Amino acid sequence: MLTVVVVAILYANGETASRGVERFARRLAGSRVEEVVHLAARAIRAVALGVVVTAILQSVFTGIGLAVAGVPFATILTALAFMLSVAQVGPGLVLIPATIWVYARTGAIWGTAFLVWAVFCGTFDNFLRPLLIRRGADLPLLLIFVGVIGGLVSFGVIGLFIGPVVLAVAYTLLVEWVSEGDPHDEQTPPLSAVRDVRTSAADRSA
């Protein structure tokens, strides 16, 4: 609840905070670093969109299945499925015992139907999450996933956002640094200009 209150306060003054971060970055490292700041913001937005929205949809579909099947404590199990989905574990730890309970309580028909629904709820995130993350940030998808998993292992749930941001900023700076020394980026005179120079030099020597 404290986190929600702080986030609400920051969101209310989000534009002012954004301009302050941009001015600080410009003062610290020049105008070119603004793109890095914007990339970090897009990375956070992409991960939030991909991870949190997917977790919400997974928990909602899981809760619908639990309620229809008559599984007890469906609300608590739905909340648990949401937390597991945000932690990238998935709702399987909730759905597997629920499936066993449905088989034992209502028989094979309802049990099989709930099993199919459980497989759908536990696997559709593999398709939805990459799509949402890719729409939110123009970064290699593998880079974002490595950041999500590495950040989760290193920093916990907050690492879901720290990891991709660190890798995104490092990746952008590395690409910019390598591009600055690329000899192909230097403009070379066209062949016609070189030919004209050689012709004029030959005329002067003659």
Tab-separated table of C-alpha atoms in Angstrom:
chain	number	residue	atom	x	y	z
A	1	MET	CA	0.000	0.000	0.000
A	2	LEU	CA	2.874	2.373	0.742
A	3	THR	CA	4.330	1.640	-2.687
A	4	VAL	CA	0.984	2.396	-4.322
A	5	VAL	CA	0.760	5.732	-2.493
A	6	VAL	CA	4.297	6.732	-3.489
A	7	VAL	CA	3.691	5.707	-7.103
A	8	ALA	CA	0.469	7.732	-7.186
A	9	ILE	CA	2.320	10.827	-5.921
A	10	LEU	CA	5.086	10.362	-8.496
A	11	TYR	CA	2.549	9.780	-11.261
A	12	ALA	CA	0.715	12.993	-10.395
A	13	ASN	CA	3.949	14.946	-10.975
A	14	GLY	CA	5.310	12.666	-13.665
A	15	GLU	CA	5.854	15.323	-16.337
A	16	THR	CA	7.793	17.569	-13.963
A	17	ALA	CA	9.925	14.661	-12.787
A	18	SER	CA	10.553	13.620	-16.391
A	19	ARG	CA	11.745	17.082	-17.389
A	20	GLY	CA	13.960	17.200	-14.314
A	21	VAL	CA	15.588	13.884	-15.203
A	22	GLU	CA	16.160	15.060	-18.784
A	23	ARG	CA	17.749	18.331	-17.626
A	24	PHE	CA	19.968	16.484	-15.157
A	25	ALA	CA	21.078	14.005	-17.845
A	26	ARG	CA	21.766	16.836	-20.303
A	27	ARG	CA	23.783	18.699	-17.693
A	28	LEU	CA	25.684	15.562	-16.758
A	29	ALA	CA	26.665	14.217	-20.186
A	30	GLY	CA	25.333	16.489	-22.913
A	31	SER	CA	22.350	16.311	-25.218
A	32	ARG	CA	23.156	12.870	-26.621
A	33	VAL	CA	22.425	11.187	-23.295
A	34	GLU	CA	18.763	12.184	-23.571
A	35	GLU	CA	18.211	9.274	-25.933
A	36	VAL	CA	19.550	6.945	-23.251
A	37	VAL	CA	17.077	8.390	-20.745
A	38	HIS	CA	14.207	7.920	-23.185
A	39	LEU	CA	15.357	4.369	-23.910
A	40	ALA	CA	15.387	3.570	-20.204
A	41	ALA	CA	11.839	4.897	-19.913
A	42	ARG	CA	10.705	2.798	-22.889
A	43	ALA	CA	12.365	-0.279	-21.398
A	44	ILE	CA	10.551	0.193	-18.091
A	45	ARG	CA	7.256	0.752	-19.892
A	46	ALA	CA	7.783	-2.305	-22.084
A	47	VAL	CA	8.564	-4.586	-19.154
A	48	ALA	CA	5.637	-3.221	-17.166
A	49	LEU	CA	3.351	-3.764	-20.126
A	50	GLY	CA	4.667	-7.227	-20.877
A	51	VAL	CA	5.078	-8.645	-17.384
A	52	VAL	CA	2.334	-6.971	-15.389
A	53	VAL	CA	-0.409	-7.014	-18.038
A	54	THR	CA	0.339	-10.648	-18.843
A	55	ALA	CA	0.231	-11.517	-15.140
A	56	ILE	CA	-3.121	-9.757	-14.780
A	57	LEU	CA	-4.603	-11.627	-17.718
A	58	GLN	CA	-3.237	-14.945	-16.467
A	59	SER	CA	-4.653	-14.410	-12.998
A	60	VAL	CA	-8.024	-13.288	-14.384
A	61	PHE	CA	-8.343	-16.369	-16.611
A	62	THR	CA	-7.145	-18.569	-13.751
A	63	GLY	CA	-9.730	-17.051	-11.413
A	64	ILE	CA	-12.507	-17.589	-13.948
A	65	GLY	CA	-11.559	-21.241	-14.281
A	66	LEU	CA	-11.374	-21.723	-10.521
A	67	ALA	CA	-14.753	-20.060	-9.965
A	68	VAL	CA	-16.504	-22.044	-12.701
A	69	ALA	CA	-15.023	-25.321	-11.458
A	70	GLY	CA	-16.093	-24.536	-7.897
A	71	VAL	CA	-12.607	-24.691	-6.400
A	72	PRO	CA	-12.687	-23.376	-2.814
A	73	PHE	CA	-10.818	-20.185	-1.876
A	74	ALA	CA	-10.821	-19.105	-5.524
A	75	THR	CA	-10.132	-15.446	-4.660
A	76	ILE	CA	-7.067	-16.238	-2.565
A	77	LEU	CA	-5.780	-18.652	-5.195
A	78	THR	CA	-6.275	-16.007	-7.887
A	79	ALA	CA	-4.233	-13.487	-5.900
A	80	LEU	CA	-1.542	-16.128	-5.411
A	81	ALA	CA	-1.555	-16.872	-9.150
A	82	PHE	CA	-1.048	-13.166	-9.860
A	83	MET	CA	1.974	-12.957	-7.553
A	84	LEU	CA	3.472	-16.101	-9.074
A	85	SER	CA	2.924	-14.737	-12.572
A	86	VAL	CA	4.622	-11.442	-11.743
A	87	ALA	CA	7.550	-13.418	-10.292
A	88	GLN	CA	7.789	-15.293	-13.627
A	89	VAL	CA	6.934	-18.609	-11.960
A	90	GLY	CA	3.510	-18.850	-13.561
A	91	PRO	CA	0.156	-19.984	-12.187
A	92	GLY	CA	1.067	-23.654	-12.501
A	93	LEU	CA	1.628	-24.034	-8.755
A	94	VAL	CA	-1.998	-23.046	-8.271
A	95	LEU	CA	-3.505	-24.832	-11.260
A	96	ILE	CA	-1.898	-28.258	-10.725
A	97	PRO	CA	-3.431	-28.874	-7.258
A	98	ALA	CA	-6.697	-27.348	-8.455
A	99	THR	CA	-6.777	-29.747	-11.417
A	100	ILE	CA	-6.216	-32.725	-9.106
A	101	TRP	CA	-9.011	-31.479	-6.860
A	102	VAL	CA	-11.413	-31.068	-9.793
A	103	TYR	CA	-10.640	-34.592	-11.037
A	104	ALA	CA	-11.223	-36.063	-7.587
A	105	ARG	CA	-14.344	-34.041	-6.843
A	106	THR	CA	-16.277	-33.819	-10.129
A	107	GLY	CA	-14.989	-36.634	-12.334
A	108	ALA	CA	-13.088	-37.029	-15.573
A	109	ILE	CA	-15.185	-34.758	-17.817
A	110	TRP	CA	-14.937	-31.613	-15.719
A	111	GLY	CA	-11.398	-32.526	-14.756
A	112	THR	CA	-10.299	-32.803	-18.373
A	113	ALA	CA	-12.044	-29.552	-19.277
A	114	PHE	CA	-10.320	-27.778	-16.393
A	115	LEU	CA	-7.000	-29.356	-17.399
A	116	VAL	CA	-7.320	-27.904	-20.903
A	117	TRP	CA	-8.142	-24.496	-19.437
A	118	ALA	CA	-5.208	-24.777	-17.024
A	119	VAL	CA	-2.797	-25.561	-19.868
A	120	PHE	CA	-4.081	-22.507	-21.750
A	121	CYS	CA	-3.704	-20.252	-18.699
A	122	GLY	CA	-0.213	-21.527	-18.007
A	123	THR	CA	1.190	-21.249	-21.534
A	124	PHE	CA	-0.362	-18.305	-23.363
A	125	ASP	CA	2.038	-15.906	-21.620
A	126	ASN	CA	4.845	-17.345	-23.762
A	127	PHE	CA	3.195	-15.726	-26.779
A	128	LEU	CA	1.620	-12.616	-25.257
A	129	ARG	CA	4.534	-11.345	-23.153
A	130	PRO	CA	7.096	-11.150	-26.016
A	131	LEU	CA	4.530	-9.398	-28.197
A	132	LEU	CA	3.784	-6.750	-25.587
A	133	ILE	CA	7.445	-6.190	-24.702
A	134	ARG	CA	8.423	-5.911	-28.344
A	135	ARG	CA	5.712	-3.304	-28.974
A	136	GLY	CA	6.894	-1.214	-26.042
A	137	ALA	CA	10.648	-0.980	-26.687
A	138	ASP	CA	12.791	-1.088	-29.791
A	139	LEU	CA	15.322	-3.483	-28.274
A	140	PRO	CA	16.412	-7.049	-28.988
A	141	LEU	CA	13.892	-9.354	-27.363
A	142	LEU	CA	16.616	-11.662	-26.024
A	143	LEU	CA	18.251	-8.680	-24.305
A	144	ILE	CA	15.022	-7.809	-22.518
A	145	PHE	CA	14.415	-11.394	-21.397
A	146	VAL	CA	17.966	-11.724	-20.077
A	147	GLY	CA	17.457	-8.478	-18.166
A	148	VAL	CA	14.121	-9.660	-16.744
A	149	ILE	CA	15.423	-13.029	-15.568
A	150	GLY	CA	18.783	-11.696	-14.343
A	151	GLY	CA	17.181	-8.782	-12.539
A	152	LEU	CA	14.635	-11.079	-10.883
A	153	VAL	CA	17.359	-13.424	-9.639
A	154	SER	CA	19.615	-10.585	-8.435
A	155	PHE	CA	17.204	-8.007	-7.007
A	156	GLY	CA	13.858	-9.755	-6.596
A	157	VAL	CA	10.639	-8.375	-8.055
A	158	ILE	CA	12.064	-4.846	-8.453
A	159	GLY	CA	14.778	-6.424	-10.580
A	160	LEU	CA	12.150	-7.071	-13.256
A	161	PHE	CA	12.583	-3.390	-14.117
A	162	ILE	CA	16.194	-2.780	-13.022
A	163	GLY	CA	17.667	-5.563	-15.150
A	164	PRO	CA	16.203	-4.555	-18.547
A	165	VAL	CA	16.967	-0.867	-17.924
A	166	VAL	CA	20.628	-1.550	-17.098
A	167	LEU	CA	21.081	-3.788	-20.131
A	168	ALA	CA	19.176	-1.395	-22.411
A	169	VAL	CA	21.314	1.584	-21.391
A	170	ALA	CA	24.525	-0.424	-21.641
A	171	TYR	CA	23.518	-1.781	-25.041
A	172	THR	CA	22.681	1.678	-26.391
A	173	LEU	CA	25.915	3.224	-25.121
A	174	LEU	CA	27.927	0.350	-26.582
A	175	VAL	CA	26.259	0.700	-29.979
A	176	GLU	CA	26.833	4.460	-29.986
A	177	TRP	CA	30.475	4.050	-28.975
A	178	VAL	CA	31.144	1.422	-31.655
A	179	SER	CA	29.352	3.479	-34.310
A	180	GLU	CA	31.505	6.528	-33.617
A	181	GLY	CA	34.638	4.650	-34.675
A	182	ASP	CA	33.141	3.011	-37.755
A	183	PRO	CA	35.139	4.130	-40.812
A	184	HIS	CA	32.138	3.494	-43.049
A	185	ASP	CA	30.314	6.349	-41.370
A	186	GLU	CA	32.818	8.849	-42.723
A	187	GLN	CA	31.630	10.527	-45.861
A	188	THR	CA	33.782	9.801	-48.898
A	189	PRO	CA	33.762	12.016	-51.986
A	190	PRO	CA	31.918	10.612	-55.001
A	191	LEU	CA	33.898	9.058	-57.850
A	192	SER	CA	32.948	11.857	-60.209
A	193	ALA	CA	34.545	14.427	-57.885
A	194	VAL	CA	37.717	12.341	-57.625
A	195	ARG	CA	37.827	11.997	-61.408
A	196	ASP	CA	37.430	15.785	-61.865
A	197	VAL	CA	40.278	16.464	-59.441
A	198	ARG	CA	42.557	14.052	-61.247
A	199	THR	CA	41.651	15.569	-64.616
A	200	SER	CA	42.362	19.102	-63.449
A	201	ALA	CA	45.662	18.007	-61.922
A	202	ALA	CA	46.673	16.321	-65.208
A	203	ASP	CA	45.770	19.480	-67.154
A	204	ARG	CA	47.883	21.636	-64.859
A	205	SER	CA	50.869	19.299	-65.160
A	206	ALA	CA	50.524	19.317	-68.983
